[in-house]
Tab-separated table of C-alpha atoms in Angstrom:
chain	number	residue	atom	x	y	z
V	1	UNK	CA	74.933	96.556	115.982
V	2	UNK	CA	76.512	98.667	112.925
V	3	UNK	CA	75.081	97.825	109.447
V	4	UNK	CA	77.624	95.435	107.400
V	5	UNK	CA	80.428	97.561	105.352
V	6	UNK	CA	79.054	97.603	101.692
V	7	UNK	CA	81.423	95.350	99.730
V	8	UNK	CA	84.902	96.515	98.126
V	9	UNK	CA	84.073	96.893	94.549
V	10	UNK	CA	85.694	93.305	92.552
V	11	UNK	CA	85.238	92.552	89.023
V	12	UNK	CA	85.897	88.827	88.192
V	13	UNK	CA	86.754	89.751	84.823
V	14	UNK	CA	87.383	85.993	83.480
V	15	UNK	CA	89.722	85.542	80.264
V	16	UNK	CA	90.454	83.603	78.631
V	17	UNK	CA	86.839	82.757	77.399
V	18	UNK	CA	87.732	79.585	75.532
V	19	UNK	CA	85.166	80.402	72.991
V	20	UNK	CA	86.740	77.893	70.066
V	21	UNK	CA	88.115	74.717	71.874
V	22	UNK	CA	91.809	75.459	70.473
V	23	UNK	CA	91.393	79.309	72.044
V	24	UNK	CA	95.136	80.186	73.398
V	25	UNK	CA	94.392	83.329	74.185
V	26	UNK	CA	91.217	86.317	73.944
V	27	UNK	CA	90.938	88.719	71.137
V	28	UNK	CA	88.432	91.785	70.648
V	29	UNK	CA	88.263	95.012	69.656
V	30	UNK	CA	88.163	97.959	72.222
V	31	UNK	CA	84.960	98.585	71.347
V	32	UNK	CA	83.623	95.530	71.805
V	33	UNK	CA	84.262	95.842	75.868
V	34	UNK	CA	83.623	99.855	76.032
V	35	UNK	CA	80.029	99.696	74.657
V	36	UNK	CA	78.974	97.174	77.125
V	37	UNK	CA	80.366	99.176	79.798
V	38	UNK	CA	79.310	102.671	78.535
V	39	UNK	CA	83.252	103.219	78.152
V	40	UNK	CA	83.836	102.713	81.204
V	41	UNK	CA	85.548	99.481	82.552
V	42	UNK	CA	85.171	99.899	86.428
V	43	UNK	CA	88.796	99.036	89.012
V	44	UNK	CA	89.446	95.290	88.738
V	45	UNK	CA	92.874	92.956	88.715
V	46	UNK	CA	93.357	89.966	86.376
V	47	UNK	CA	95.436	86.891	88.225
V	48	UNK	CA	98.058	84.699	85.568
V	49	UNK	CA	96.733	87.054	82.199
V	50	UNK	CA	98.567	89.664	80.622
V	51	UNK	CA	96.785	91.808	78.854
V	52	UNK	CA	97.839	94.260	75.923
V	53	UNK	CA	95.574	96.973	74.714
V	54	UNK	CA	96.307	99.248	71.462
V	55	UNK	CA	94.976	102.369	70.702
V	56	UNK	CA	94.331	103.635	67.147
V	57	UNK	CA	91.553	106.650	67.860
V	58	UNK	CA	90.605	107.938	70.918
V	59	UNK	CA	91.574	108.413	74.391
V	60	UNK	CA	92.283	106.835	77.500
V	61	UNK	CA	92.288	108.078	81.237
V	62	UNK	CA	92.019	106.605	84.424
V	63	UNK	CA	94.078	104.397	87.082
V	64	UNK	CA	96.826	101.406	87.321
V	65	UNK	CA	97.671	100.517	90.897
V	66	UNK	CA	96.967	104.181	91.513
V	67	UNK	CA	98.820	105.795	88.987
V	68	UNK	CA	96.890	108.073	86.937
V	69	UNK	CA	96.881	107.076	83.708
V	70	UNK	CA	95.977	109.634	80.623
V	71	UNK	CA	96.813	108.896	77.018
V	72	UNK	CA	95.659	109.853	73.590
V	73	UNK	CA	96.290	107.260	70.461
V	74	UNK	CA	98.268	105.964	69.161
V	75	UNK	CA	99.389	104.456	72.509
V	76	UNK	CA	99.363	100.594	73.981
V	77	UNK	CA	99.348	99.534	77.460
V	78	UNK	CA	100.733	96.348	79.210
V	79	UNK	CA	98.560	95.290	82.220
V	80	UNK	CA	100.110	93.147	84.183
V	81	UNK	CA	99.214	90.430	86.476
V	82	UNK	CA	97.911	91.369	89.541
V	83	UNK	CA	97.648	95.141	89.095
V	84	UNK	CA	94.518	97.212	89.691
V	85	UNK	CA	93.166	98.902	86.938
V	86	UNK	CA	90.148	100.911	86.248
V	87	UNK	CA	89.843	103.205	82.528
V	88	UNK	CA	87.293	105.387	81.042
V	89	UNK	CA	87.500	105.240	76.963
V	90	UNK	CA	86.228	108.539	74.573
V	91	UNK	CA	83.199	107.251	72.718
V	92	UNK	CA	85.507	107.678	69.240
V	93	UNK	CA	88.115	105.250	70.707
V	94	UNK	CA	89.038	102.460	68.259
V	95	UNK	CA	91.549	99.634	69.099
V	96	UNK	CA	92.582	96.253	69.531
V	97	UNK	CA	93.115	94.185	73.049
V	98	UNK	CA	94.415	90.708	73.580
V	99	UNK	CA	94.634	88.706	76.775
V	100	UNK	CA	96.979	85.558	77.071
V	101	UNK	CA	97.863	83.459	80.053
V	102	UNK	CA	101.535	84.677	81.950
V	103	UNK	CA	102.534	80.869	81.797
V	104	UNK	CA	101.729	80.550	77.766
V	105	UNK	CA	103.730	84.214	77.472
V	106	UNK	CA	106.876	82.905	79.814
V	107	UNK	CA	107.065	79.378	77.719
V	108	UNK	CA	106.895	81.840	74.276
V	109	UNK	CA	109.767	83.802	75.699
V	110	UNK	CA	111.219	80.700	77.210
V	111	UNK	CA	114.702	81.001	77.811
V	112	UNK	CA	115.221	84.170	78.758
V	113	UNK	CA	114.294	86.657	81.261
V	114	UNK	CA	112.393	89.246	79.243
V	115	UNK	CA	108.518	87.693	80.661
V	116	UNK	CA	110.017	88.442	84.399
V	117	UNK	CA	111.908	91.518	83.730
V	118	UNK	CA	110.213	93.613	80.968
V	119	UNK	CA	106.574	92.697	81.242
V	120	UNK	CA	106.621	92.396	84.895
V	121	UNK	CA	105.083	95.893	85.362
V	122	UNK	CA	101.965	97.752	83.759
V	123	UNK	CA	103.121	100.893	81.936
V	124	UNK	CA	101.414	103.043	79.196
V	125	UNK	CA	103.494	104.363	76.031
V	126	UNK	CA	101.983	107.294	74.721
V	127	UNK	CA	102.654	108.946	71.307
V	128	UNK	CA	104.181	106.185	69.231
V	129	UNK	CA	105.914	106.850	66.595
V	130	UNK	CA	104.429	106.244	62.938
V	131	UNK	CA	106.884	103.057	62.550
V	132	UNK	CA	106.008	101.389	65.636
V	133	UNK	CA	102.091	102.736	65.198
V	134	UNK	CA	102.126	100.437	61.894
V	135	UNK	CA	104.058	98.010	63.631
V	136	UNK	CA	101.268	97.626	66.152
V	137	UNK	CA	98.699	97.836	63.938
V	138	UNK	CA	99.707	95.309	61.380
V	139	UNK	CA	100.226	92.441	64.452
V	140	UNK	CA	96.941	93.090	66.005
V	141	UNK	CA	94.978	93.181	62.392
V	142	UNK	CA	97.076	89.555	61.807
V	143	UNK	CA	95.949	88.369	65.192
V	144	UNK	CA	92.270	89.464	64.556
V	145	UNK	CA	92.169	87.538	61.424
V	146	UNK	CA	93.617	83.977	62.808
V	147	UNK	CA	91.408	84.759	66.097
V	148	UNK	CA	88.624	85.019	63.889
V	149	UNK	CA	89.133	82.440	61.760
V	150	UNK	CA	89.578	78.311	61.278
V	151	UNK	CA	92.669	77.633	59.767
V	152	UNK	CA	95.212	75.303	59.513
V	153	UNK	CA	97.441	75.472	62.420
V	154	UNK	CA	95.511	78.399	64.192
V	155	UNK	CA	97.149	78.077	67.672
V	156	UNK	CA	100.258	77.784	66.532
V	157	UNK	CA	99.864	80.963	64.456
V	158	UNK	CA	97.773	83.093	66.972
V	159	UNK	CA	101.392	82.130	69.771
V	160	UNK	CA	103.545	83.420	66.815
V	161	UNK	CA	101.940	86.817	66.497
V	162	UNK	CA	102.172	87.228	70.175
V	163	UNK	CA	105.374	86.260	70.389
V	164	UNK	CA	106.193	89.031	67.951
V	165	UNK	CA	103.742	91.349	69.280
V	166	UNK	CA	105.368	90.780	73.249
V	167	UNK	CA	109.006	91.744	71.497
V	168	UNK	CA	108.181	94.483	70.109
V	169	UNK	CA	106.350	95.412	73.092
V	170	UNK	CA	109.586	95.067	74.720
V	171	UNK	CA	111.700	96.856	72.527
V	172	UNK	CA	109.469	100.048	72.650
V	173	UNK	CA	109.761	99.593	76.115
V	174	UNK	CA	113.230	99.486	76.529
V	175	UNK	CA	113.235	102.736	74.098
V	176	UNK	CA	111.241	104.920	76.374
V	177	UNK	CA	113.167	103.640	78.999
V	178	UNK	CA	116.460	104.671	77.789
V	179	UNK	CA	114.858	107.955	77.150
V	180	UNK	CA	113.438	109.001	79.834
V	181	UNK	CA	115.582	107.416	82.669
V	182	UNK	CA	119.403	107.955	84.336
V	183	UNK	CA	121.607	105.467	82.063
V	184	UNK	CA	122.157	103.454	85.392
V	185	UNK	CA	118.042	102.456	85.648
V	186	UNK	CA	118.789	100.059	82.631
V	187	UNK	CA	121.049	98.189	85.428
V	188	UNK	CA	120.241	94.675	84.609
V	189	UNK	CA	120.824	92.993	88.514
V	190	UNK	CA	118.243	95.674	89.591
V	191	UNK	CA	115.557	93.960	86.788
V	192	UNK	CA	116.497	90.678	88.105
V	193	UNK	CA	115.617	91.440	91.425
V	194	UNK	CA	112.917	92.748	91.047
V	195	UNK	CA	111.980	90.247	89.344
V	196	UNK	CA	112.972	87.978	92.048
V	197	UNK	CA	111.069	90.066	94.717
V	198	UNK	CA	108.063	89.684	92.838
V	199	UNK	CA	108.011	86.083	93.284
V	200	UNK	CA	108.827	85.747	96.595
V	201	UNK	CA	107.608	89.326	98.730
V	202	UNK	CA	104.934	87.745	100.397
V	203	UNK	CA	108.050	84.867	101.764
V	204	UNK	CA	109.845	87.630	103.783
V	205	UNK	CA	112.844	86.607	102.855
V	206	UNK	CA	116.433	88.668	103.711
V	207	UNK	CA	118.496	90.202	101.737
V	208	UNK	CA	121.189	87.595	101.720
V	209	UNK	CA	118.375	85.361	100.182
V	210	UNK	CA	118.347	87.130	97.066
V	211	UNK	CA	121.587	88.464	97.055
V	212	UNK	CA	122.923	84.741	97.213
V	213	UNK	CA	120.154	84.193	94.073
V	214	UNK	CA	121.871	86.946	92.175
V	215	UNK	CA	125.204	85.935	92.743
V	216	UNK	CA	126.474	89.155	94.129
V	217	UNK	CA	126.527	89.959	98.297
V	218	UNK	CA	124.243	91.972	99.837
V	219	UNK	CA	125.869	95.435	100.164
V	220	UNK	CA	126.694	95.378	96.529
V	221	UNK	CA	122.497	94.971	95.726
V	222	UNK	CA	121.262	97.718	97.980
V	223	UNK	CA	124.430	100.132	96.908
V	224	UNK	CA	123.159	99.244	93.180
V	225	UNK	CA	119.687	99.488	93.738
V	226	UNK	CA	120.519	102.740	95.483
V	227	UNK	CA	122.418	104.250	92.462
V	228	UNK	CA	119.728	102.779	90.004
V	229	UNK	CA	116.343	104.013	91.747
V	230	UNK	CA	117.820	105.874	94.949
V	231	UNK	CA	115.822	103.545	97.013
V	232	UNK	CA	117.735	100.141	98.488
V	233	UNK	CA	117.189	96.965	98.317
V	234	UNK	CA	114.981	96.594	101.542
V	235	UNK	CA	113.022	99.762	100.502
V	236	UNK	CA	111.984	98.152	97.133
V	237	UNK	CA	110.990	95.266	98.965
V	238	UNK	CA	108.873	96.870	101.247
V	239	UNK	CA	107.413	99.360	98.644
V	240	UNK	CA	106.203	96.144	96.903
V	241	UNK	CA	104.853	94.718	100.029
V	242	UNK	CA	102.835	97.965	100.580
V	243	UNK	CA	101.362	98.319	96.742
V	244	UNK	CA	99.931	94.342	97.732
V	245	UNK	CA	97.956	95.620	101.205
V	246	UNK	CA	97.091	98.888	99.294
V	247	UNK	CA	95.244	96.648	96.471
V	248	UNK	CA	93.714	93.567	98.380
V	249	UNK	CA	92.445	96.858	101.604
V	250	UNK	CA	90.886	98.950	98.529
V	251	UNK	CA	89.471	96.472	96.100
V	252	UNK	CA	88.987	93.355	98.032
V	253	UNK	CA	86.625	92.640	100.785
V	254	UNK	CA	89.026	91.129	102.988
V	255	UNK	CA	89.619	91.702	106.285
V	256	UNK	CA	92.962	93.643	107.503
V	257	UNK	CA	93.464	90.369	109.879
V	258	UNK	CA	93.258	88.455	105.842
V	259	UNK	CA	95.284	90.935	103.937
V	260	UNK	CA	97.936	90.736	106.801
V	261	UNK	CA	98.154	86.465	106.447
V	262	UNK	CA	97.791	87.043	102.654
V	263	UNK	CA	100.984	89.203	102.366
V	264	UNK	CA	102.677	86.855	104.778
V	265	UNK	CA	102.596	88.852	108.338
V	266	UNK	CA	102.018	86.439	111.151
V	267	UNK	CA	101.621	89.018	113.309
V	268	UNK	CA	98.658	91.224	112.492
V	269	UNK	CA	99.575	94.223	114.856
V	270	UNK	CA	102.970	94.252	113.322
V	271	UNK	CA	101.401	94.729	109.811
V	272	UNK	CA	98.914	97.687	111.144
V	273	UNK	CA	102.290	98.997	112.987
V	274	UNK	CA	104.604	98.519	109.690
V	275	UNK	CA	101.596	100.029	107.303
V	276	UNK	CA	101.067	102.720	109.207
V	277	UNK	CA	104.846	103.886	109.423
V	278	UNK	CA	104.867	103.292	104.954
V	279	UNK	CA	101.456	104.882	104.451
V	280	UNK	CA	100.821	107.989	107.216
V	281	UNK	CA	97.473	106.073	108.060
V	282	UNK	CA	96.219	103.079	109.532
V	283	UNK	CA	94.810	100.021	107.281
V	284	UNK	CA	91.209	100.767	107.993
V	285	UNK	CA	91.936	104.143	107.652
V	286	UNK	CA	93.467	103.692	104.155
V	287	UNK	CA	90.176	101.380	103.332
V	288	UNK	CA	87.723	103.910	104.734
V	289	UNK	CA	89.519	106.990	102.264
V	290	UNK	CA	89.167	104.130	99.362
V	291	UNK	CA	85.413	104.006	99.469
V	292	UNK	CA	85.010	107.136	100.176
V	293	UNK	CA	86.648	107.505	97.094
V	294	UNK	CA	89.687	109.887	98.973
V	295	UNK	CA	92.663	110.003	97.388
V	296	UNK	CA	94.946	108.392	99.808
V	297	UNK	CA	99.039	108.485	100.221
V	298	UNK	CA	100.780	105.930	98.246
C-alpha cells in the first residue's frame, strides 16, 4: 500500500477577527502579520474578504493565482476573493492592510457595478505617483485611528473610509488601465461579463445565457470579447474554469473526482479529458509538478 500524499498546503487565514463587538472590518499594519511569519505569508485564498494592502517602505515579491508578483513601495494590491496568494515582505517593509467582507464592500458601492467589475480581480499597482501615494496614505492613517479607537459612530466611520479608500482604488485602477491597455479593453459589456461569468462558471451555462443577461446576442459578445482581449467569449469562460481546478488541484487536498463536482463537471473523465487539452498535462500531473514545487503551464 503507498504511504498517504502529504497534504496540499491550506492556510485558514480567518478575518475578520471581530476583536471589538462593532468590528466591520480588520485593520493592521504590515508588520504586524510579516514578523509573525518571518516575512513570509505562505500560498493561501480568503473566501467573501477583500483585502487591500499598501506599501510605504519596502518590497514585495511572490505569487497571485500564479502570477508573479514583484513590487517596490509605494505600491497597493487588491486581493480578491478566492485567489491564491503567497508573498515574501523585505524586513524594512512598512504598510498598512485592511480586510472587509465582499458583501459589506458590494452594499458600500451599492448601486452600481464597480464591486463586480473593478475589484473583481487581484492586481498590483506599482510606482504610485506622489498624489495618489498621499492619497493612500492619509485613508489608511484615518482608518488606523477609528480602528483603533472608541468613538462615536465608529462603524459608520471605519465603512466611510473604505468606501473612499475602494474609489480611489478604482480610479487608480482604471488609470493604469487606460495606460497600459488597447483603448477597446476598457469595453464595458466585456467587464460585465466577466463579471457575470464569475458568478455563474461553475453553472455551465451557454452563451445565449449570458448574452440574453447582457442584452446583446451571442455573436456580438464573442466578436467583442474577441476585439477587447483576442480571446472569445467561450475561451474566457473556460480560462476561468481552468484558473478554479488549477487552485482547488494545487492548494487544496481534494481529490480530482472533488475538484471535478466542485467546478460543476458531472462527468469526471470529461474534466481530466477537457484539463488536459487547456493545460498540456493531466490533473494529477498538474498536482504532482505543484508539490514538487514545478512550475507548471497555466
Amino acid at each position: 500500500m503507498k504511504p498517504a500524499a502529504a497534504p496540499l498546503l491550506l492556510v485558514p487565514f480567518r478575518e475578520v477577527r471581530h476583536e471589538q463587538p462593532d468590528d466591520c472590518l480588520h485593520y493592521e499594519p504590515v508588520a504586524v502579520r510579516g514578523k509573525e511569519m518571518d516575512w513570509t505569508i505562505p500560498a493561501h485564498r480568503h473566501e467573501g474578504l477583500h483585502q487591500i494592502q499598501f506599501l510605504e517602505r519596502g518590497h514585495i515579491s511572490g505569487t497571485v493565482d500564479g502570477r508573479a508578483v514583484d513590487a517596490k513601495a509605494p505600491a497597493i494590491l487588491l486581493i480578491a476573493p478566492g485567489s491564491v496568494h503567497g508573498f515574501r515582505h523585505t524586513r524594512d517593509t512598512m504598510g498598512h492592510q485592511v480586510t472587509i467582507p465582499s458583501a459589506t464592500l458590494q452594499q458600500l458601492l451599492a448601486g452600481t457595478r464597480l464591486a463586480d467589475t473593478g475589484l473583481a480581480g487581484s492586481f498590483v499597482l506599482a510606482g504610485l505617483t506622489d498624489e495618489a501615494r498621499d492619497d493612500c496614505a492619509s485613508l489608511f492613517e484615518k482608518l488606523a485611528r477609528e480602528f483603533r479607537g472608541h468613538g462615536t459612530g465608529r462603524v459608520p466611520a471605519l465603512l466611510a473610509i473604505a468606501t473612499l479608500l475602494a474609489v480611489l482604488l478604482l480610479r487608480l485602477h482604471g488609470e493604469h488601465v487606460q495606460k497600459t491597455q488597447l483603448p477597446g479593453a476598457r469595453d464595458a459589456l466585456v467587464q460585465r461579463y466577466l463579471a457575470l461569468a464569475e458568478k455563474h462558471f461553475r453553472e455551465h451555462r451557454g452563451l445565449p445565457f449570458y448574452a440574453d443577461a447582457l442584452g446583446v446576442t451571442p455573436d456580438h459578445l464573442s466578436r467583442t470579447c474577441r476585439n477587447v482581449t483576442r480571446q472569445s467569449a467561450l475561451q474566457l469562460l473556460h480560462e476561468r474554469l481552468m484558473l478554479e481546478a488549477r487552485r482547488l488541484l494545487a492548494y487544496t487536498p481534494m481529490s480530482v473526482l472533488e475538484v471535478a463536482a466542485a467546478i460543476g463537471y458531472q462527468d469526471p473523465a470529461y474534466f481530466s479529458k477537457f484539463f488536459t487539452r487547456a493545460m498540456g498535462c493531466s490533473p494529477s500531473q498538474y498536482r504532482a509538478q505543484a508539490v514538487q514545487g514545478v512550475k507548471v503551464p497555466r
